[in-house]
PDB file of C-alpha atoms and ligand atoms in Angstrom:
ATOM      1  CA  UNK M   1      54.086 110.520 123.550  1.00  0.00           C
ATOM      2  CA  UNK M   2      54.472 114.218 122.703  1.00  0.00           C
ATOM      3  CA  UNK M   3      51.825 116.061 121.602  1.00  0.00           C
ATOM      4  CA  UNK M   4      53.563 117.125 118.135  1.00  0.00           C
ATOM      5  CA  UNK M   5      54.204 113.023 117.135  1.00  0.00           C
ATOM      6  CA  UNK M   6      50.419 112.016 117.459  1.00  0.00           C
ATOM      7  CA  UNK M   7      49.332 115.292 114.798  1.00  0.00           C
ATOM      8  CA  UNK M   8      48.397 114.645 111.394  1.00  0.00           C
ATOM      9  CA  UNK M   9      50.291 115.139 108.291  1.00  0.00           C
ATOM     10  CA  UNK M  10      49.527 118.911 107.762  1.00  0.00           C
ATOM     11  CA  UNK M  11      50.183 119.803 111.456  1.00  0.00           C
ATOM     12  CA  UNK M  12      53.749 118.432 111.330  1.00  0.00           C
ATOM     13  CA  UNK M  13      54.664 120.662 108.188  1.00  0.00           C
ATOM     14  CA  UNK M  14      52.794 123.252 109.814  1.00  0.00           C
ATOM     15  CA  UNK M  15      55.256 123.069 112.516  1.00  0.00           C
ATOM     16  CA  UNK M  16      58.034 123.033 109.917  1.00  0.00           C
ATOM     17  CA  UNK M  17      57.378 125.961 108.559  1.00  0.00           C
ATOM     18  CA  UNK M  18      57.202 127.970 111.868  1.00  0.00           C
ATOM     19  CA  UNK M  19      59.669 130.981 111.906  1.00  0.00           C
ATOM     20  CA  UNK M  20      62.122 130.409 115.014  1.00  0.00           C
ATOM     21  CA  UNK M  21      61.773 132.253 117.755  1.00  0.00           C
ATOM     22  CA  UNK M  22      65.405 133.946 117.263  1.00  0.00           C
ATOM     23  CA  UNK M  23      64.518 135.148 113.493  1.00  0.00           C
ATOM     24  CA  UNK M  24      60.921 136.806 114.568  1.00  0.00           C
ATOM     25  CA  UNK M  25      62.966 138.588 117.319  1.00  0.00           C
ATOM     26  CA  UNK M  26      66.586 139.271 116.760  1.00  0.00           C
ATOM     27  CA  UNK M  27      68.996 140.302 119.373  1.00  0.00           C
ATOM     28  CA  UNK M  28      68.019 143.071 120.589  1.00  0.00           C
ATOM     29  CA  UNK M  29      64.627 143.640 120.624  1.00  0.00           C
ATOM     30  CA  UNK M  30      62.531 145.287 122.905  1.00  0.00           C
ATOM     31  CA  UNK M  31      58.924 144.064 124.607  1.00  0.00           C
ATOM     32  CA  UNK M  32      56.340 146.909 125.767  1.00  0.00           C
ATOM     33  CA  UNK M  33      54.616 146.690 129.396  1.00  0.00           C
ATOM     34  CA  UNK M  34      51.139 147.196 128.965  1.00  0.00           C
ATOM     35  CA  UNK M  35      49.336 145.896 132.503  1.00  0.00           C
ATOM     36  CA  UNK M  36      45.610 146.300 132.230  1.00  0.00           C
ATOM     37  CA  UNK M  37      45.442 146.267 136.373  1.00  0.00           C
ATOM     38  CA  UNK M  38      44.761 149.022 139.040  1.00  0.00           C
ATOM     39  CA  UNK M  39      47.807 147.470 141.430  1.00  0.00           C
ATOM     40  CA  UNK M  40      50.882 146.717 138.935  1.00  0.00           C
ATOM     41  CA  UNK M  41      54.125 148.055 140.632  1.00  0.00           C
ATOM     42  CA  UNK M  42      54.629 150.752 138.550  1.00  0.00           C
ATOM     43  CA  UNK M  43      52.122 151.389 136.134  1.00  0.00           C
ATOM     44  CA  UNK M  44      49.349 150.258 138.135  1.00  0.00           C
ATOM     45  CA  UNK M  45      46.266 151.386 136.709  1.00  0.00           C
ATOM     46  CA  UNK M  46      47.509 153.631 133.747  1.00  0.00           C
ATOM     47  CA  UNK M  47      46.099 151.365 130.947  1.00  0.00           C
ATOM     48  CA  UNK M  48      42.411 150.276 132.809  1.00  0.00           C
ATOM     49  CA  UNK M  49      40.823 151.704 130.207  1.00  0.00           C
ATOM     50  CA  UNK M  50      40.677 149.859 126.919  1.00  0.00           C
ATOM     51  CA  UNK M  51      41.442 152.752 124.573  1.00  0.00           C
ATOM     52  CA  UNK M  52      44.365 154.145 126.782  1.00  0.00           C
ATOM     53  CA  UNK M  53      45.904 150.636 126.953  1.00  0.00           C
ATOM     54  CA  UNK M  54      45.411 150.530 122.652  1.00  0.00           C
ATOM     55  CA  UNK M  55      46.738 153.878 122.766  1.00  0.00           C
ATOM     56  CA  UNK M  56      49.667 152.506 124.970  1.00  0.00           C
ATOM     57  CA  UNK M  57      50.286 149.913 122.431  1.00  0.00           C
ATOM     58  CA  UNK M  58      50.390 151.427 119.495  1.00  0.00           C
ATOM     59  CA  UNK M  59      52.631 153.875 120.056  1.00  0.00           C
ATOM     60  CA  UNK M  60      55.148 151.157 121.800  1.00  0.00           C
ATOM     61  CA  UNK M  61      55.232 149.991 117.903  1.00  0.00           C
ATOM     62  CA  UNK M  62      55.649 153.116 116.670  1.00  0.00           C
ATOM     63  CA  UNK M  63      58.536 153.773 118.790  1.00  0.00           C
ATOM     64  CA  UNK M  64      59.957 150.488 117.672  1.00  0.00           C
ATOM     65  CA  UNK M  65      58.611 148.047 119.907  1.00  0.00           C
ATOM     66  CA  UNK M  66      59.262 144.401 118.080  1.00  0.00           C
ATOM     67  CA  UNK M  67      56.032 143.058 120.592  1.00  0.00           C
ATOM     68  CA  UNK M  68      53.778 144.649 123.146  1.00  0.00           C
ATOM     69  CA  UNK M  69      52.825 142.317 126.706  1.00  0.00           C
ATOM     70  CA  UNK M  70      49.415 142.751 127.572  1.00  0.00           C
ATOM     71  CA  UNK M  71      48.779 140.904 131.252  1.00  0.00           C
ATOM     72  CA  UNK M  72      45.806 141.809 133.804  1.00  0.00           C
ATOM     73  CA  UNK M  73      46.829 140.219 136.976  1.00  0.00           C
ATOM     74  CA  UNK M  74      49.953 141.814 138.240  1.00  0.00           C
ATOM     75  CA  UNK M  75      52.791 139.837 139.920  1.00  0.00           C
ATOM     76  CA  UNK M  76      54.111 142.217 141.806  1.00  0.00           C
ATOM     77  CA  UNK M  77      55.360 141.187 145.274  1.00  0.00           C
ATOM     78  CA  UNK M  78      52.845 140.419 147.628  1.00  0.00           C
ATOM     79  CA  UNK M  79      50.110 140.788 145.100  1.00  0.00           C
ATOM     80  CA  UNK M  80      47.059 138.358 144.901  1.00  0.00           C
ATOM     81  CA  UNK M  81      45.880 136.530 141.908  1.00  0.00           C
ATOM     82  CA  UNK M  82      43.125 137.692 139.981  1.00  0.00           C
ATOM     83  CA  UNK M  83      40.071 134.922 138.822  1.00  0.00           C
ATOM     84  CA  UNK M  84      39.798 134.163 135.541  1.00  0.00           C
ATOM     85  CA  UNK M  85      36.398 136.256 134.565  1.00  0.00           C
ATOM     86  CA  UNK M  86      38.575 139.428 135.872  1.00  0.00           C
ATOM     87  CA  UNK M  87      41.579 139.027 133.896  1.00  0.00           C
ATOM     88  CA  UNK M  88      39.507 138.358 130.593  1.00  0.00           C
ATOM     89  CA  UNK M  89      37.219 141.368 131.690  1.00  0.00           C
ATOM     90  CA  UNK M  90      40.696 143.341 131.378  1.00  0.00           C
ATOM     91  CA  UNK M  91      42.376 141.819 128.624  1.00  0.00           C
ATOM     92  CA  UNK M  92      39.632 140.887 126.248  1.00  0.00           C
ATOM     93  CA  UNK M  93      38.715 144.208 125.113  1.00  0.00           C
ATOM     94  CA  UNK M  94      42.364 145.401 124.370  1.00  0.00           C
ATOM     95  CA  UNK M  95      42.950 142.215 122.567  1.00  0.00           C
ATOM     96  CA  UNK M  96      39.956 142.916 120.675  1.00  0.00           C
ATOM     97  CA  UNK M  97      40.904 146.545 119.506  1.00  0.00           C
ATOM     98  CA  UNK M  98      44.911 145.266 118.775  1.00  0.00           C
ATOM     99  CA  UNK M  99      43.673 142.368 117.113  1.00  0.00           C
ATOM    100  CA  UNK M 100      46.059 141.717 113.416  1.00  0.00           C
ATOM    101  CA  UNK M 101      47.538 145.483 113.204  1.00  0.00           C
ATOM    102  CA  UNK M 102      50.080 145.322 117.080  1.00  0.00           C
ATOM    103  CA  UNK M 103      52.090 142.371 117.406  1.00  0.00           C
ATOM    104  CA  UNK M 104      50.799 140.561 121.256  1.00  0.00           C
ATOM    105  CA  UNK M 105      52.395 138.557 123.989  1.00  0.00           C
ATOM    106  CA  UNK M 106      49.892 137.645 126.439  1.00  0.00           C
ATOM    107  CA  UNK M 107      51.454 137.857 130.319  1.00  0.00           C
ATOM    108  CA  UNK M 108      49.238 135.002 131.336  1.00  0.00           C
ATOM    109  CA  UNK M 109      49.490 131.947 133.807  1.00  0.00           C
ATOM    110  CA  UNK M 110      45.892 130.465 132.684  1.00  0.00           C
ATOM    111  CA  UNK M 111      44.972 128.507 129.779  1.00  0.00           C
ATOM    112  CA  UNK M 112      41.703 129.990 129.113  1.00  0.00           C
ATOM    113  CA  UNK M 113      43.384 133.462 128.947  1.00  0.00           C
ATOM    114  CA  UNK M 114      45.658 132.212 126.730  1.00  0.00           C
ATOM    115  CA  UNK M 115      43.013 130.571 124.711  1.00  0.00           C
ATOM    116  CA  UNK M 116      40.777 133.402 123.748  1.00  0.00           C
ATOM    117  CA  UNK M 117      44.004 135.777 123.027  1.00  0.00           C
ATOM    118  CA  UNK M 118      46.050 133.426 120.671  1.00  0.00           C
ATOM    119  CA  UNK M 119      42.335 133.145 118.844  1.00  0.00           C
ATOM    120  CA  UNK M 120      42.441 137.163 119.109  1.00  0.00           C
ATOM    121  CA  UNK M 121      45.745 137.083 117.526  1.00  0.00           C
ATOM    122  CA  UNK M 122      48.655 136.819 120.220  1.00  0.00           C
ATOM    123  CA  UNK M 123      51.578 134.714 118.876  1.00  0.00           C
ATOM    124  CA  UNK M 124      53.865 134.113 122.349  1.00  0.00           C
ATOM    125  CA  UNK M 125      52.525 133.392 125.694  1.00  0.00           C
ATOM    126  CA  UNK M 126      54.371 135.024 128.624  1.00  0.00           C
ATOM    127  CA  UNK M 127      54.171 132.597 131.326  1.00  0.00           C
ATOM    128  CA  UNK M 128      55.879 133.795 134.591  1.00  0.00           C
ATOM    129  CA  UNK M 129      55.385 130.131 136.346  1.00  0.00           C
ATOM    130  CA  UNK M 130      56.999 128.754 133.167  1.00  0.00           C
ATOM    131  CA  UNK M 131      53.970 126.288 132.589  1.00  0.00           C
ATOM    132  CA  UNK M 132      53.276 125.421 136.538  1.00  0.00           C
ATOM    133  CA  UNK M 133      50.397 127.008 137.438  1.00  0.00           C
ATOM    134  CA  UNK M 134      48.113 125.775 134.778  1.00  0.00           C
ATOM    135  CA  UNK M 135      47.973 122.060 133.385  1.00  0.00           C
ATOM    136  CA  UNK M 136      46.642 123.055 130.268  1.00  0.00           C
ATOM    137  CA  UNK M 137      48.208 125.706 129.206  1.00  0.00           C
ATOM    138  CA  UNK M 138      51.147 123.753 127.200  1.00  0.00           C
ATOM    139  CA  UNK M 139      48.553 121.963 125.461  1.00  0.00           C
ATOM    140  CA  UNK M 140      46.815 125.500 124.527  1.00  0.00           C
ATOM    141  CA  UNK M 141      50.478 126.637 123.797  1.00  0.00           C
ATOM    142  CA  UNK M 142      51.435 123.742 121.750  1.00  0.00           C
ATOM    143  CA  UNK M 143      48.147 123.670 119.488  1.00  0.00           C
ATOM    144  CA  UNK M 144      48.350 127.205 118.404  1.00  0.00           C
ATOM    145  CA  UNK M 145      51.830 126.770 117.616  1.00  0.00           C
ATOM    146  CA  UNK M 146      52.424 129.825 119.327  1.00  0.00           C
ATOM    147  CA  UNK M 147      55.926 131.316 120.901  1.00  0.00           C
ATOM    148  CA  UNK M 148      56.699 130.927 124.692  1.00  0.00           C
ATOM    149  CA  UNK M 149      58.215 132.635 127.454  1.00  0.00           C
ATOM    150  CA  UNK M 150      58.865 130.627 130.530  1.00  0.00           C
ATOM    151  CA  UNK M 151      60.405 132.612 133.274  1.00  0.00           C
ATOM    152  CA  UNK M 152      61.740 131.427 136.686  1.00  0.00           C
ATOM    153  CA  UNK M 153      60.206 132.301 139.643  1.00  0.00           C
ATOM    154  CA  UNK M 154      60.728 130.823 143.360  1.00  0.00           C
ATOM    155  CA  UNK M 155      57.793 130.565 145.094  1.00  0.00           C
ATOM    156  CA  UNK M 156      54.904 132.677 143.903  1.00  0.00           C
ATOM    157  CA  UNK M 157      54.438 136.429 144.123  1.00  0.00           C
ATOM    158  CA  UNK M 158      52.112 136.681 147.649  1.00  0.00           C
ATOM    159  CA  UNK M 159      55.164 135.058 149.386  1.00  0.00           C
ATOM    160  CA  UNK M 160      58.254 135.445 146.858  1.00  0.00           C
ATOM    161  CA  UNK M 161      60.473 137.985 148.754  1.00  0.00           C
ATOM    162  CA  UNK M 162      60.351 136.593 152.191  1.00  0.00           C
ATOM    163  CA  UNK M 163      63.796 135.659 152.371  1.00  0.00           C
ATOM    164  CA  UNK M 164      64.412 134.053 149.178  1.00  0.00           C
ATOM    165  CA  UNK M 165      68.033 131.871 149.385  1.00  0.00           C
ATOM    166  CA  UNK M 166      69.448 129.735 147.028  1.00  0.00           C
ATOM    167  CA  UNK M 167      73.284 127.962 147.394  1.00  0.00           C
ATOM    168  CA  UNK M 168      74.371 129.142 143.538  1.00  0.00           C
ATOM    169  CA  UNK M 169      71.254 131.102 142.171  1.00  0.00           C
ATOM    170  CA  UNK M 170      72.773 131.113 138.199  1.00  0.00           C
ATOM    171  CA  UNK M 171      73.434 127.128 138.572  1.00  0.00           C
ATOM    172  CA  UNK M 172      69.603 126.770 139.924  1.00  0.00           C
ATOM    173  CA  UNK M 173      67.651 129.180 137.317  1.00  0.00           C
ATOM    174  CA  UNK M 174      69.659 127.460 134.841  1.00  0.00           C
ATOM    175  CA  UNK M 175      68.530 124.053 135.922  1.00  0.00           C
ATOM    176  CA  UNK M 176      65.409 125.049 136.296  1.00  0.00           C
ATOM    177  CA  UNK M 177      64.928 126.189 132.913  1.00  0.00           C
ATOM    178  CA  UNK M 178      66.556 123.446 131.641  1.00  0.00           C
ATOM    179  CA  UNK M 179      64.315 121.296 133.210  1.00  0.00           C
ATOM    180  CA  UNK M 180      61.113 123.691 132.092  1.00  0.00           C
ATOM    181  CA  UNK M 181      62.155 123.543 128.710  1.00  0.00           C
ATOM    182  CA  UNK M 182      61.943 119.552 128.600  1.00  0.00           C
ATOM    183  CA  UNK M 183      58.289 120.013 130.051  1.00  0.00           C
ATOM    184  CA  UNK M 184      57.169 121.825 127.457  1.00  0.00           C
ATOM    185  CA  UNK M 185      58.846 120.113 124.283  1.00  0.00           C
ATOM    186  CA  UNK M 186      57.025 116.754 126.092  1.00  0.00           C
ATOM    187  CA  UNK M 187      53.760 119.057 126.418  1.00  0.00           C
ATOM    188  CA  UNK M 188      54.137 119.139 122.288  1.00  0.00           C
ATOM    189  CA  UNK M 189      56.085 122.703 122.249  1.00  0.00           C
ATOM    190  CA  UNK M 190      58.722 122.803 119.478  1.00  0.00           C
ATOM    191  CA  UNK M 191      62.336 124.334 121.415  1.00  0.00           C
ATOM    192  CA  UNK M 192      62.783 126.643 118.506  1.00  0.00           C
ATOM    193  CA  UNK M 193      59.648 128.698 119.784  1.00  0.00           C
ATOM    194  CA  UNK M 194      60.743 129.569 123.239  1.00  0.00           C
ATOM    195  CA  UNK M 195      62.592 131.763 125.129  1.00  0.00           C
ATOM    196  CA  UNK M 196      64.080 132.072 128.628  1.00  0.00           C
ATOM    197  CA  UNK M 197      64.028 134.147 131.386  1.00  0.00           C
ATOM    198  CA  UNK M 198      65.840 134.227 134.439  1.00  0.00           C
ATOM    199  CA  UNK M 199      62.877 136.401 136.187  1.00  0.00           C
ATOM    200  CA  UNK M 200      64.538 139.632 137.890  1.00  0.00           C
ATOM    201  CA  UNK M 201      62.487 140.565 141.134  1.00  0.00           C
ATOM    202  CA  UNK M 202      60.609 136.892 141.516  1.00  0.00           C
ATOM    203  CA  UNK M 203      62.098 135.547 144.713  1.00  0.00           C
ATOM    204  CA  UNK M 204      65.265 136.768 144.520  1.00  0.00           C
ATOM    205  CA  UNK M 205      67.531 139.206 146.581  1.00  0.00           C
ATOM    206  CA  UNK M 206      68.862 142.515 145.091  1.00  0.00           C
ATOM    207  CA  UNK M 207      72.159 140.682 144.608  1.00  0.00           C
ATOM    208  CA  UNK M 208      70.815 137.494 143.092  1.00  0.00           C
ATOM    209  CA  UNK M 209      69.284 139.798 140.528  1.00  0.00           C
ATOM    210  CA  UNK M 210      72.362 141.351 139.743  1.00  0.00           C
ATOM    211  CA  UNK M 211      74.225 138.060 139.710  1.00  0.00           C
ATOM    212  CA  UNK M 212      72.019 136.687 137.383  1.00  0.00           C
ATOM    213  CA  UNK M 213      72.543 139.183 134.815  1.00  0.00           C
ATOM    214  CA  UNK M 214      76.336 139.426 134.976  1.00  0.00           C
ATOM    215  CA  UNK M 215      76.195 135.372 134.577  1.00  0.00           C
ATOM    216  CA  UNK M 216      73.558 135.479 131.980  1.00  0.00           C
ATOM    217  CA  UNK M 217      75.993 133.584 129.800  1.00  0.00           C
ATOM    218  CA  UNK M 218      75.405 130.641 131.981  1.00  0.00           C
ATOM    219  CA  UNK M 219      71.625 130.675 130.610  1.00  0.00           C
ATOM    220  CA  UNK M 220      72.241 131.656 127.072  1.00  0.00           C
ATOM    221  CA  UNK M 221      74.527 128.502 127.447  1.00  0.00           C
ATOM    222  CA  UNK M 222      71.016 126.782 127.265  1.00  0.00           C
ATOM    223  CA  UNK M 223      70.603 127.312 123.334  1.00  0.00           C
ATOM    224  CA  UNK M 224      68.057 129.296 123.830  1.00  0.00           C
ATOM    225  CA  UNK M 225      66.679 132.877 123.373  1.00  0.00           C
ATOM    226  CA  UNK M 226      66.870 135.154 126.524  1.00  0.00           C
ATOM    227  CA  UNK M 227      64.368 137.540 127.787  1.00  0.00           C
ATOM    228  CA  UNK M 228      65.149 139.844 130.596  1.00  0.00           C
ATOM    229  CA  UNK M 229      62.500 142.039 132.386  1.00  0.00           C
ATOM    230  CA  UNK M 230      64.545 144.504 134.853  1.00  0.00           C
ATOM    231  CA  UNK M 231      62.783 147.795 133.835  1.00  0.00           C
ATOM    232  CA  UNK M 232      61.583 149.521 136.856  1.00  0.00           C
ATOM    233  CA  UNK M 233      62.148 147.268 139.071  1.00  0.00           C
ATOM    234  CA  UNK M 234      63.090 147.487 142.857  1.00  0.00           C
ATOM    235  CA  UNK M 235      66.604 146.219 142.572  1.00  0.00           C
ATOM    236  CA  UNK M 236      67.301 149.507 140.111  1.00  0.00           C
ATOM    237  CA  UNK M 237      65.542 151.716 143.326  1.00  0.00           C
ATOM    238  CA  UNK M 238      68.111 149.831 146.128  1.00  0.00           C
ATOM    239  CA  UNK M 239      71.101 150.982 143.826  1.00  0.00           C
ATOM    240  CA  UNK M 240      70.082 154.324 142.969  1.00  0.00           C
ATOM    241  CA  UNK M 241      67.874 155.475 145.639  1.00  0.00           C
ATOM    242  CA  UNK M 242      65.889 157.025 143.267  1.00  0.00           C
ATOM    243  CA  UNK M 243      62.309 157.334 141.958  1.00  0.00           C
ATOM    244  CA  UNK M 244      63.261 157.937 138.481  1.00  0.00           C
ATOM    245  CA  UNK M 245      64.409 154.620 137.414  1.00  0.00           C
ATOM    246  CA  UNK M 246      64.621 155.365 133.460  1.00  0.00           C
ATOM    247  CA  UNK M 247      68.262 156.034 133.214  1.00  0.00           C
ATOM    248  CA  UNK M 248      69.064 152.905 135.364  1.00  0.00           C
ATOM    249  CA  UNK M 249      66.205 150.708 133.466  1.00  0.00           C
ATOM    250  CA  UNK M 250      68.224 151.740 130.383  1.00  0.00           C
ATOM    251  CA  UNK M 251      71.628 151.285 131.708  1.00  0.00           C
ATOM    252  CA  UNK M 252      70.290 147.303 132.914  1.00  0.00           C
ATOM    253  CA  UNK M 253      68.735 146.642 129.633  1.00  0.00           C
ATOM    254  CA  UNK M 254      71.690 147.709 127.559  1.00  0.00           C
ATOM    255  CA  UNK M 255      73.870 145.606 129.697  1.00  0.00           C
ATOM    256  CA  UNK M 256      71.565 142.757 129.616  1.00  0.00           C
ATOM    257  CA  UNK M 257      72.261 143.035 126.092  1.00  0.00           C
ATOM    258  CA  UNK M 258      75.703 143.094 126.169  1.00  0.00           C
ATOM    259  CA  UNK M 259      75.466 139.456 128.425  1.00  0.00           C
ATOM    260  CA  UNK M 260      73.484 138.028 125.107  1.00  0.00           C
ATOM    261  CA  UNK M 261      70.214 138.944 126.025  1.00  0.00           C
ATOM    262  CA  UNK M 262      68.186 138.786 123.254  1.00  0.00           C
ATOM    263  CA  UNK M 263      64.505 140.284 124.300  1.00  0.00           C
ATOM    264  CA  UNK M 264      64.175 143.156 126.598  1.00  0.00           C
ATOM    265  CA  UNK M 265      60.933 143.531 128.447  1.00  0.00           C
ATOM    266  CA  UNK M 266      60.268 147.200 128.933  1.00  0.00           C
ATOM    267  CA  UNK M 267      57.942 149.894 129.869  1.00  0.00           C
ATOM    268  CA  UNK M 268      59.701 153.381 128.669  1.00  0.00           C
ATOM    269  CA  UNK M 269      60.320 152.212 124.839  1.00  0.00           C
ATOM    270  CA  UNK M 270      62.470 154.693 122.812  1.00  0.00           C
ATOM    271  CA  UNK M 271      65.073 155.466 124.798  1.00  0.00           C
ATOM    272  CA  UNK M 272      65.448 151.347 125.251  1.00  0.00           C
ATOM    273  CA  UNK M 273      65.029 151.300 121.593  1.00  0.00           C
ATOM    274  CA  UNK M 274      67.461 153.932 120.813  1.00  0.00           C
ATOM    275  CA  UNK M 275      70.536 152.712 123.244  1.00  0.00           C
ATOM    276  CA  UNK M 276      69.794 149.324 122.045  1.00  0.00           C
ATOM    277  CA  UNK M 277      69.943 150.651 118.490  1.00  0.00           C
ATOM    278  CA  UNK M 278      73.276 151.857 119.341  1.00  0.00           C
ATOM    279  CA  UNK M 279      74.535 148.999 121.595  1.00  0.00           C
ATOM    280  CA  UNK M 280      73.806 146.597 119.180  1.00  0.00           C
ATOM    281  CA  UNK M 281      75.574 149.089 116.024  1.00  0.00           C
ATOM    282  CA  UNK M 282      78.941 148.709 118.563  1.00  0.00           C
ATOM    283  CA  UNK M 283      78.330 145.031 118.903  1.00  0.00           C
TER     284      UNK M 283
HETATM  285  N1  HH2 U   1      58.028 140.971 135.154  1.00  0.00           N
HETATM  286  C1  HH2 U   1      56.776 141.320 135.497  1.00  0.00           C
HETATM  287  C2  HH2 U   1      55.674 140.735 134.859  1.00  0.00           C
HETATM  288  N2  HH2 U   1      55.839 139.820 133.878  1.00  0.00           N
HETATM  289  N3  HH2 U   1      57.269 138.535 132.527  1.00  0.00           N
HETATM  290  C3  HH2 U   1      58.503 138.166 132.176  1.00  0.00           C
HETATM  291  N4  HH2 U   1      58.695 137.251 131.208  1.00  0.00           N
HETATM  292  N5  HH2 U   1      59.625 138.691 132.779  1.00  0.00           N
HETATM  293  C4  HH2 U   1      59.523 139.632 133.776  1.00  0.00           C
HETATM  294  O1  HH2 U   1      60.568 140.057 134.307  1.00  0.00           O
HETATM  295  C5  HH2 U   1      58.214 140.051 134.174  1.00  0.00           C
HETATM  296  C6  HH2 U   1      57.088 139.463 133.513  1.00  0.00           C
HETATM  297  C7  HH2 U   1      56.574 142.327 136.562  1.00  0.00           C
HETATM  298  O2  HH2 U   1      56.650 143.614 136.047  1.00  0.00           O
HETATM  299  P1  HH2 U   1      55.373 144.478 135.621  1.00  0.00           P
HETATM  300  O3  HH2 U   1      54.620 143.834 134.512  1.00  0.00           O
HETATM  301  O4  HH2 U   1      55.827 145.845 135.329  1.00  0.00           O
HETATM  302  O5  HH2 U   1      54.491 144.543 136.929  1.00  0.00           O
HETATM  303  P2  HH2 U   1      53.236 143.696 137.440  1.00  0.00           P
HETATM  304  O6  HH2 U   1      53.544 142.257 137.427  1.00  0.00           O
HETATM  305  O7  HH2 U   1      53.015 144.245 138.827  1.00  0.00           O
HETATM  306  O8  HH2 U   1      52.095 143.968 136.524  1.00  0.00           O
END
C-alpha cells in the first residue's frame, strides 16, 4: 500500500494543503548551481568554503533566483562518488547558515543527506538517479512532504559517456520517467510535487542532448513540470568551440523555455533571469 494511504488523519490534509509544484515555481523559473566540491565541471571548488557558498546563494536570490541547488558530490563525467560523512561535511554547514531566509533544493542521491537538509529547511530533493541509488530516500521524500526532482540518467557518472546509444532517446527518457514517476507516487510521493528532467550530459551524445530538448514536448506530454539543466555544459563547448559558454547557456535555457520547460537549472543567474523575463513577456 502507498505510503500516503496508511497516514493518519492530519497527514492526509496535510498533504492536501501542499502548494503544487507548478504554483511554487511557475514557468519560467530559474535554479542556482551552488556545488560545495573541489572537482564539479565547472565551478569546481568555488563555493568550498561555507561563507562563499552562502554568499553564492544569496545573491542567486537577489538576482531572482526562484531556488538555489546546493549538492557536494559532483556528477560530472567520470567523477567518483563521495561517502556520506563527506558530503554532509560539505553541505551541512551551508544548510545551516541558509537555513529559513534562501529557498534550498538539495542535489542529493542519499537519504541521510536528504534527511538532515529537509530538517535544515530544503523543500525539493534533486535526485539525479531519480530515486535508484538509495532505497530510502522516497520514504525520506515522501514524509517531509517535500518537492522532487527525478532526472534521467543512463548508467552512472564514472561510466556514463562511454558510448551511450539508445534506438529513440525522447521515446526512452520519456518512458523512463514515466515509469520513475509511478515509483515514487507508490513510495508515498504525491505527483503534484515533482518535476522531470530529461538529464542533459548524463549518458547521452551531443546530439541526444540536443534532441531531447527540441522534443521536450514529448516529456511535458507527461503532465508534469520540466526541469532542464544545460548551463555550461559540454554539449554548449562541441557547438561553439568556446570557453565562454554564457551566451550559449542562455541561448539553451531560453529555448528550453520556449519547448515548455518550466525550471531552468543554472549557474550565471541574471542574465538567465533577465532573457527569461523577456522570453516569457513574448510568450
Ligand atoms: N546537472 C548536474 C548536476 N545536477 N541535477 C539536475 N536535476 N539536472 C541536471 O542537469 C544536473 C543536476 C551537473 O552539473 P553541475 O552541478 O554544474 O556539475 P557537477 O555535477 O560536476 O557538480
Amino acid at each position: 500500500m502507498p505510503r500516503a494511504a496508511r497516514g493518519s488523519t492530519a497527514d492526509f490534509v496535510q498533504h492536501l494543503r501542499v502548494i503544487p509544484i507548478e504554483e511554487r515555481f511557475p514557468r519560467p523559473s530559474v535554479m542556482g548551481v551552488v556545488n560545495v566540491t573541489p572537482d564539479s565541471f565547472s565551478d569546481g571548488g568555488v563555493h568550498l568554503d561555507p561563507a562563499v557558498a552562502e554568499a553564492a546563494a544569496r545573491r542567486m536570490v537577489e538576482e531572482g533566483a526562484a531556488i538555489v541547488d546546493v549538492g557536494g558530490e559532483s556528477t560530472r563525467p567520470g567523477a567518483d562518488g563521495v561517502t556520506l560523512d563527506e558530503e554532509l561535511r560539505r553541505v551541512v554547514p551551508v544548510l545551516e547558515r541558509l537555513q529559513g531566509e534562501v529557498p534550498v533544493s538539495i542535489d542529493t542521491a542519499k537519504a541521510e543527506v536528504a534527511r538532515r537538509a529537509l530538517a535544515l529547511g530544503a523543500e525539493l530533493v534533486n535526485d539525479v538517479t531519480a530515486l535508484r541509488g538509495d532505497p530510502e530516500l522516497g520514504g525520506v521524500v515522501a514524509d517531509a512532504g517535500a518537492y522532487l526532482c527525478l532526472m534521467h540518467m543512463r548508467g552512472e557518472p564514472r561510466t556514463m559517456q562511454l558510448e551511450p546509444r539508445y534506438d529513440d532517446v525522447v521515446s526512452e527518457v520519456a518512458a523512463f520517467l514515466e515509469e520513475r514517476v509511478a515509483a515514487a507516487v507508490e513510495a508515498g510521493i504525491a505527483e503534484e510535487r515533482i518535476c522531470l528532467d530529461p538529464g542533459i550530459g548524463f549518458g547521452k551524445t551531443v546530439e541526444h542532448n540536443l534532441e531531447l530538448i527540441r522534443r521536450l514536448d514529448t516529456l511535458t506530454a507527461l503532465g508534469r513540470p520540466v526541469l532542464v539543466g544545460i548551463s555550461r555544459k559540454s554539449t554548449l563547448r562541441r557547438l561553439t568551440g568556446s570557453d565562454d559558454l554564457l551566451a550559449a547557456s542562455v541561448a539553451a535555457a531560453v529555448t528550453a523555455f520556449e519547448r515548455g520547460a518550466t525550471i531552468l537549472r543554472v549557474h550565471d543567474v541574471k542574465p538567465h533571469v533577465d532573457a527569461l523575463t523577456v522570453a516569457g513577456a513574448l510568450a
